[in-house]
């Protein structure tokens, strides 16, 4: 299976190793803010709310997260990244995430967002939506 994050890699050698952290697998950390963003998109695509909460900064994390099963996230575009690299503590990623309705696959829409990310030790965390486009 190709990774839902559009990296072109197999899921197993891409986001699977990050998502596994929440189910007690071998723990591995996305090395950059963009990699975290991609892994969170994969979690949206696969309906893994646990991983989304796990990678959300405690200051902005919701109590719980209900994912809409009708929203099929199928395409991610990374439009811009600022910092968020191996040696950074903060980063900003602008992305466009596309979804379609499971009930009617002709109904499609997308979300374009500029998001902040912060590093907590080895773990990048999603901070906040800075801007919607
Ligand atoms: Zn991936």
Coordinates of C-alpha atoms and ligand atoms in Angstrom, one line a residue, residues 3-7 11 14-16 38-39 42, ligand 1:
X3 CA 1.5 5.8 2.0
X4 CA -1.6 8.1 2.2
X5 CA 0.7 11.1 2.7
X6 CA 1.8 11.1 -1.0
X7 CA 5.5 10.7 -0.2
X11 CA 3.1 3.0 4.0
X14 CA 6.8 5.8 5.8
X15 CA 4.1 7.0 8.2
X16 CA 3.3 3.5 9.6
X38 CA 2.4 14.1 6.5
X39 CA 2.0 11.5 9.3
X42 CA -2.1 9.7 7.0
Ligands
LIG1 ZN1 3.8 8.8 4.8

